Short mmCIF file of C-alpha atoms and ligand atoms in Angstrom, two decimals:
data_model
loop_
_atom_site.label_atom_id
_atom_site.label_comp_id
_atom_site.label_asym_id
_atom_site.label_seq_id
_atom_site.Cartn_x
_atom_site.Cartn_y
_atom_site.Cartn_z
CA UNK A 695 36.44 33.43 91.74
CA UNK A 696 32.85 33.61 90.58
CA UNK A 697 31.24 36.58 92.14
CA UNK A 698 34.53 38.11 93.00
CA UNK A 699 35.57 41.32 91.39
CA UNK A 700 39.55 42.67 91.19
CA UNK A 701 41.30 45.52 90.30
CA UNK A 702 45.24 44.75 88.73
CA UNK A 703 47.25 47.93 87.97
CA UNK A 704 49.73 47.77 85.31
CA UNK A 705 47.38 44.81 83.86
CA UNK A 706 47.91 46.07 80.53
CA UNK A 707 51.28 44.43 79.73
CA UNK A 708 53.22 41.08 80.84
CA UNK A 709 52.71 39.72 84.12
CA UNK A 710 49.92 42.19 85.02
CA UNK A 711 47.84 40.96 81.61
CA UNK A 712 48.55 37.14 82.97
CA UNK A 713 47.46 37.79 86.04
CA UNK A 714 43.76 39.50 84.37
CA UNK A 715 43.93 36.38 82.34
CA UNK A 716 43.52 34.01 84.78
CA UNK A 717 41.22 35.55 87.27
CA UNK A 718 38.88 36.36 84.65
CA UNK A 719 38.75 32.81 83.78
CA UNK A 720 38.41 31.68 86.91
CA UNK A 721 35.20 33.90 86.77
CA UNK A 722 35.93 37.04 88.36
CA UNK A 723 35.00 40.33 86.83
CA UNK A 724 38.03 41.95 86.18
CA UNK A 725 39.00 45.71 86.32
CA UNK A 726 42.28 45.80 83.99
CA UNK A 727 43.88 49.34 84.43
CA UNK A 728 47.64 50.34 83.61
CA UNK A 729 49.06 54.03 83.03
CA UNK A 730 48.27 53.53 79.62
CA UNK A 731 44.47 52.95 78.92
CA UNK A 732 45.67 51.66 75.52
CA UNK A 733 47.24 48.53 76.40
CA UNK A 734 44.37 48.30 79.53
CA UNK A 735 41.79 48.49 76.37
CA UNK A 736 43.41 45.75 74.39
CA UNK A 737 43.69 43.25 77.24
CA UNK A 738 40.26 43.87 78.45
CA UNK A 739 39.02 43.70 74.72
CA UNK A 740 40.81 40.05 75.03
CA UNK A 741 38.57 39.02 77.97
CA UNK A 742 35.53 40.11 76.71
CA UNK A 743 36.15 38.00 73.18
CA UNK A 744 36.90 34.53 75.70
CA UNK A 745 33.91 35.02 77.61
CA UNK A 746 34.91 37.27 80.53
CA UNK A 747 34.08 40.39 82.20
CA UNK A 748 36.21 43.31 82.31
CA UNK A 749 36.48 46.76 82.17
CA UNK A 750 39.43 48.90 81.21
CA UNK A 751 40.97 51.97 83.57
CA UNK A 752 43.71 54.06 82.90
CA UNK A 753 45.28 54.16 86.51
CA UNK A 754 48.70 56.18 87.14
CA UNK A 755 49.75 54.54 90.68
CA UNK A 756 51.70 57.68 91.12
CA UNK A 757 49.12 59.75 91.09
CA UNK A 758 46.35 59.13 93.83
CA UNK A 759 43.53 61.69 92.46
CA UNK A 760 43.66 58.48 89.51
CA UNK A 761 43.60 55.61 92.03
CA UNK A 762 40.43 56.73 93.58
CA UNK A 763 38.53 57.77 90.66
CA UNK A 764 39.78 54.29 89.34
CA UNK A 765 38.07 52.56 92.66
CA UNK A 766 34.80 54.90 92.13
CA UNK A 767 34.38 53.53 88.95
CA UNK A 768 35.15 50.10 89.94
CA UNK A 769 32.43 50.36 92.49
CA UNK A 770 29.81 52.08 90.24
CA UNK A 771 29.98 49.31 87.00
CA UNK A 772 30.92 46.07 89.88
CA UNK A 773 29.06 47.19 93.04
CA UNK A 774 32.35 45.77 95.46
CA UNK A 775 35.69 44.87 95.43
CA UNK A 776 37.06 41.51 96.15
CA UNK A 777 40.64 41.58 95.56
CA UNK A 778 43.98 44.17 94.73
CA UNK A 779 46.79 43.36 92.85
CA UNK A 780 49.06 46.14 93.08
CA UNK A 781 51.05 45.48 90.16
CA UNK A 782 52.74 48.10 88.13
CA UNK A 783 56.47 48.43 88.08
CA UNK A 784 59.41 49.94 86.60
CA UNK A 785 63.02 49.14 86.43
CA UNK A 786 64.85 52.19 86.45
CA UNK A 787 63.86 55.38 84.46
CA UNK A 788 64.73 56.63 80.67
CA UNK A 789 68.07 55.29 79.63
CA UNK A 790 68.16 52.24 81.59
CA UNK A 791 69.28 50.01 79.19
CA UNK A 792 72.63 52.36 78.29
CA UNK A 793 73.85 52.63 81.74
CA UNK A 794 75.99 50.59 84.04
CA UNK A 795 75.22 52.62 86.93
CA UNK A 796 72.14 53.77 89.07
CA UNK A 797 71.07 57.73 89.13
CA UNK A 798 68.98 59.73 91.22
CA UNK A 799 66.33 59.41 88.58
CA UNK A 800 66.31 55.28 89.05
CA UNK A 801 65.86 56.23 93.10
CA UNK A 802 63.18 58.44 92.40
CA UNK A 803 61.07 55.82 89.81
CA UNK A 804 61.36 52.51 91.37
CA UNK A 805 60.33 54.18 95.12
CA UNK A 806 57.97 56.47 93.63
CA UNK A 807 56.22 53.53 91.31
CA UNK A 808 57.14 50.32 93.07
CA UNK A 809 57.14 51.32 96.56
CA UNK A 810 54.70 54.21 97.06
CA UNK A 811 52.46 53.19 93.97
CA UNK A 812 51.54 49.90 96.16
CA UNK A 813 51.31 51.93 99.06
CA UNK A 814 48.60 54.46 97.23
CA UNK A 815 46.78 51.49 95.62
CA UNK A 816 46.26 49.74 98.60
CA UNK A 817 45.07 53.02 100.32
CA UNK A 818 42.62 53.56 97.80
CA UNK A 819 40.87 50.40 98.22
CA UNK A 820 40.89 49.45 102.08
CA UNK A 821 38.27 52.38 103.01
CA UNK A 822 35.82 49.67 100.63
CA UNK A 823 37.85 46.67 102.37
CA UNK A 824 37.62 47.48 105.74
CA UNK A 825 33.89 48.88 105.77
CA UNK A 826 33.54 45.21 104.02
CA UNK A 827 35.54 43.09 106.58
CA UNK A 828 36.69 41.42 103.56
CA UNK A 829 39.52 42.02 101.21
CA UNK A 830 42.66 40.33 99.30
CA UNK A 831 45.58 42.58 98.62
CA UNK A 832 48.16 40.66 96.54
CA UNK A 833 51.51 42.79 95.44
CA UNK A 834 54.26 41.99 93.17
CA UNK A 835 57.49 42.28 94.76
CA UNK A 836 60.20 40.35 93.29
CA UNK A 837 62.69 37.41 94.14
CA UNK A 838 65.40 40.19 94.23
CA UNK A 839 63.92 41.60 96.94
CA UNK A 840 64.46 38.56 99.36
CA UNK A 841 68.30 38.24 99.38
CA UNK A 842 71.48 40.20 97.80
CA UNK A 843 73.03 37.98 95.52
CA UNK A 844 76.75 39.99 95.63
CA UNK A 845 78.50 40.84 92.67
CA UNK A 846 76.08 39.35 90.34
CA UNK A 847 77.08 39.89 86.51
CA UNK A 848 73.47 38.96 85.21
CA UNK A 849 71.54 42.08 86.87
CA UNK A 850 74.41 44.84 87.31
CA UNK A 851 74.86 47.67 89.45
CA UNK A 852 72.12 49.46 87.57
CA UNK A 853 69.32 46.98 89.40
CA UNK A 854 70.27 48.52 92.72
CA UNK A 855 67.34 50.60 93.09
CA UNK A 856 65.14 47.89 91.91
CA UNK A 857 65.97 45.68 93.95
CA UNK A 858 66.08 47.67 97.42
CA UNK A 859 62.48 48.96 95.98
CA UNK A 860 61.37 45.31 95.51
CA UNK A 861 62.75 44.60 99.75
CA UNK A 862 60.76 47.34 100.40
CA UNK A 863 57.22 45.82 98.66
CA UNK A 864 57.79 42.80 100.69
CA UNK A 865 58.50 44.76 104.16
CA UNK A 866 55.46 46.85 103.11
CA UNK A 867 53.04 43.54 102.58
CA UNK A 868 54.50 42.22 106.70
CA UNK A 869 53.38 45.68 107.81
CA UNK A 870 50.03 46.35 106.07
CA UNK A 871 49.06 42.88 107.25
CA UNK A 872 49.98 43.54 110.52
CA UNK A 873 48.03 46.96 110.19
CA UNK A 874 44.45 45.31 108.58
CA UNK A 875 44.37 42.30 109.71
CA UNK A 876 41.95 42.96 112.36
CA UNK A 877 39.33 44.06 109.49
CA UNK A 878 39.34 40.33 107.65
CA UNK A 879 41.81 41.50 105.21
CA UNK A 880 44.61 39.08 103.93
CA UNK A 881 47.96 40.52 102.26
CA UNK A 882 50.54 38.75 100.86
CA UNK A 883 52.71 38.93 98.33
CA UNK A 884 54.37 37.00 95.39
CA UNK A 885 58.14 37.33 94.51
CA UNK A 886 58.11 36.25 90.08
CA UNK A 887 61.83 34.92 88.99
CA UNK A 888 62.18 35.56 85.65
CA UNK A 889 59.57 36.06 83.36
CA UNK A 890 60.10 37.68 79.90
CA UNK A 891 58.79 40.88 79.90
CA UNK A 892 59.38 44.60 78.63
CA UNK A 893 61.12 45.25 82.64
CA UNK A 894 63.14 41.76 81.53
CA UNK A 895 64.14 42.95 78.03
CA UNK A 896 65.17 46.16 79.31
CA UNK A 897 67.90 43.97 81.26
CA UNK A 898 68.56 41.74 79.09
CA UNK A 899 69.36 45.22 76.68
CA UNK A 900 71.67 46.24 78.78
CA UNK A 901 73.50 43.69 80.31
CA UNK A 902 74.54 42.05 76.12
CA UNK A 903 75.54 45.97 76.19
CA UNK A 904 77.95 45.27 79.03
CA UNK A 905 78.35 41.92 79.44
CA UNK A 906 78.02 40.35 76.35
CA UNK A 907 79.54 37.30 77.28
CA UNK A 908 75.95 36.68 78.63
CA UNK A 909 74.28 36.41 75.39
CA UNK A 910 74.51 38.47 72.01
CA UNK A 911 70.74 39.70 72.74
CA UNK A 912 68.35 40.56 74.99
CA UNK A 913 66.70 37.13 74.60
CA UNK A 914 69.79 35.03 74.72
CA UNK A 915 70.79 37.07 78.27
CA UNK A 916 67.50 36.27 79.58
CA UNK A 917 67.66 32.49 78.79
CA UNK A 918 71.23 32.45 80.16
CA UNK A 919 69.81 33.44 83.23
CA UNK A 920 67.16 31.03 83.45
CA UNK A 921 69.66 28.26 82.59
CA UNK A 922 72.01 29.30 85.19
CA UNK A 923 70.37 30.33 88.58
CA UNK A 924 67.29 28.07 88.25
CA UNK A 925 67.24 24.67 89.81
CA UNK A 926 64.21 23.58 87.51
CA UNK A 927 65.97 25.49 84.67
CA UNK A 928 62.06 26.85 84.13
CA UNK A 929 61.41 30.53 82.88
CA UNK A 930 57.91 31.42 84.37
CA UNK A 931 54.97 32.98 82.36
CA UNK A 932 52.74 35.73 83.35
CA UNK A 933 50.08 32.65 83.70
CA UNK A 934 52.66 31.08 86.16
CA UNK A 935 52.10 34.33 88.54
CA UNK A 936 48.79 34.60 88.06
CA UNK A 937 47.64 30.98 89.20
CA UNK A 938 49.44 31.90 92.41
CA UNK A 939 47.66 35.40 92.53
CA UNK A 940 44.34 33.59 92.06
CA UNK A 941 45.49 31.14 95.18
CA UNK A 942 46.05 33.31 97.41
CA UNK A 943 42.91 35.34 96.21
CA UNK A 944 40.87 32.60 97.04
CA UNK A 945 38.73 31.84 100.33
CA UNK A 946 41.41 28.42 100.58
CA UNK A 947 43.94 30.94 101.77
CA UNK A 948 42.14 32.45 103.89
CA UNK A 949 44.82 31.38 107.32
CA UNK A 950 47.99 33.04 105.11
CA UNK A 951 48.59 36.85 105.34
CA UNK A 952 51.93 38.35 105.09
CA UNK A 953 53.75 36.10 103.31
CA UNK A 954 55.65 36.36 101.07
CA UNK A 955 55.10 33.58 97.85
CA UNK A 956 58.59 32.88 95.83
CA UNK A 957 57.27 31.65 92.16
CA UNK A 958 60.38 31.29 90.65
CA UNK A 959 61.52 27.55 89.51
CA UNK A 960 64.03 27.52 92.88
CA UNK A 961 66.29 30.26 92.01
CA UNK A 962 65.97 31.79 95.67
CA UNK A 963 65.15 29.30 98.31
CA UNK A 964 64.22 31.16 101.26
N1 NAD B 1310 59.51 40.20 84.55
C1 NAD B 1310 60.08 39.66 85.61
O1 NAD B 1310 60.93 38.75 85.48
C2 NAD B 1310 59.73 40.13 86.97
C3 NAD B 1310 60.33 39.47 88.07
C4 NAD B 1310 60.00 39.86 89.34
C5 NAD B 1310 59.07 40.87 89.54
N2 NAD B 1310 58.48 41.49 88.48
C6 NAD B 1310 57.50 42.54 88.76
O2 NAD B 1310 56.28 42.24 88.11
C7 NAD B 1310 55.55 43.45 87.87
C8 NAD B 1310 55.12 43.52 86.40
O3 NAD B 1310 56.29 43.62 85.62
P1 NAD B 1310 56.43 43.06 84.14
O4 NAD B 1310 57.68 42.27 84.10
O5 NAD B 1310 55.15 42.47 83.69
O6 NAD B 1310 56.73 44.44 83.37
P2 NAD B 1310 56.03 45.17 82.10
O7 NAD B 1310 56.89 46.37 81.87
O8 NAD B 1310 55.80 44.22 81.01
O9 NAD B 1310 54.61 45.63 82.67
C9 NAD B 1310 54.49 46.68 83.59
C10 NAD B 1310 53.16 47.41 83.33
O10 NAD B 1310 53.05 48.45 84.32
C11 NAD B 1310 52.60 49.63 83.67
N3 NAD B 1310 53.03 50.80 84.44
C12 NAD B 1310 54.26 51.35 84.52
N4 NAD B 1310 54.25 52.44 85.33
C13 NAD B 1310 52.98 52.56 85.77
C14 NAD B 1310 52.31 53.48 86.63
N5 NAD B 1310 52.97 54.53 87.17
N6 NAD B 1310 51.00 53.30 86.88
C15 NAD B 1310 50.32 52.25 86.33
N7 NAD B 1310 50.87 51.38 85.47
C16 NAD B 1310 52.19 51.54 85.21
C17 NAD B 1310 53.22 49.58 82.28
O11 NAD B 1310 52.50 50.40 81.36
C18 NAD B 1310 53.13 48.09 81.96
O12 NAD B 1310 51.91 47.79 81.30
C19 NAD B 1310 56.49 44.58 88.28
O13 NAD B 1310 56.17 45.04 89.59
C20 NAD B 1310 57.84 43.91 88.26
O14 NAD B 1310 58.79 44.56 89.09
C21 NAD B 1310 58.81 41.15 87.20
#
């Protein structure tokens, strides 16, 4: 990664901060940005004290006038851009956790963040890419977006959204690599299982809420699930997600666009 500069959005928290992690110490300058420049500051900050470069953005992926002024800035400190990891994500919107059903406003968040945020990232950086002919777009879809797991007790009816929004990120990454291909530029995408996280304690919240045969906590619902669906019985780290990131980053992946990467101790197999 020496010489290669990235831009992660919702790097700020979780598997977005893993993901900054590891490319910056792989030696890639690092552009950590997240809706709030608070937590983008503090994992930046954390670079910086190991030995890395990075700089912090605040970056709403809903809100494209951010996105490019995000990639200007990029441009003006770092001079290019090497690689995209359209990160950020949401589970649902306010009152997630008390619910046992979707709502319109669950639609509206996980399209409007997940699906079109990815959508406006990589839009903002492939005018760079493409005059480039070089450029690794990574997104974070989800293991729930590969297959429909019926009536599954551990996620809910609440997850809907989510999870059609997550199907979509992974149609999205076959199409855009379809689309810029032809300009040098690989996308893929990788599809986490279960790693704890605020989007993870959220569920975990709310399914001890409903189900609390699952676990008396958010913690205990989470390992439950880990236990149960995963042949490796492995939770995976942010780290975990961001090793894989960094692979298919690299110049040794260079033959694989438009996959889609499962990182998730077996728990879907296809
Ligand atoms: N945790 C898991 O088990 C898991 C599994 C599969 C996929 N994922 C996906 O991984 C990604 C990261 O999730 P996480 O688990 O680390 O969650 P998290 O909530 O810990 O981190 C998400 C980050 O995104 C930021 N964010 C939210 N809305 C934003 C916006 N509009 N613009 C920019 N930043 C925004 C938040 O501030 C936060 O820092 C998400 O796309 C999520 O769907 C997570």
């Amino acid at each position: 990664m020496e010489g290669k500069v990235a831009l992660v959005t919702g790097g700020g928290n979780g598997i977005g901060a893993g993901i900054c992690r590891v490319l910056a110490e792989r030696g890639a300058k690092v552009a950590v940005s997240d809706i709030s420049l608070e937590r983008a500051q503090s994992i930046s900050d954390e670079i910086a004290s190991a030995g890395g470069t990075a700089i912090p953005l605040s970056i709403d992926v809903t809100d494209v006038a951010s996105l490019n002024a995000g990639v200007s800035r990029v441009l003006e400190e770092f001079g290019q851009l090497d690689i995209c990891v359209p990160n950020a994500g949401v589970v649902g919107t306010r009152g997630f956790e008390t619910r046992s059903d979707f709502v319109d406003g669950d639609w509206d968040a996980t399209n409007s963040v997940n699906v079109r945020g990815l959508v406006n990232t990589a839009e903002a950086v492939l005018p760079h890419m493409r005059e480039r002919k070089y450029g690794k777009i990574i997104n974070i879809a989800s293991q729930g977006g590969r297959a429909p797991r019926g009536p599954d007790v551990v996620l809910g009816r609440q997850t809907i959204p989510y999870l059609v929004s997550k199907a979509a990120a992974i149609q999205w990454t076959h199409l855009l690599a379809q689309d810029v291909g032809k300009h040098s530029i690989n996308v893929n995408c990788v599809c986490p299982g279960t790693v704890w996280s605020d989007i993870w304690e959220s569920i975990g919240v709310n399914r001890s809420n409903f189900e609390p045969n699952l676990g008396a906590d958010a913690r205990a619902v989470f390992d439950a699930a880990t236990m149960m669906r995963h042949p490796l019985q492995l939770e995976q780290t942010p780290e975990d997600i961001g090793h894989s990131v960094a692979f298919l980053a690299s110049d040794e992946a260079s033959e694989i666009t438009g996959q889609a990467l499962n990182v998730n101790a077996g728990s879907v197999l296809s």
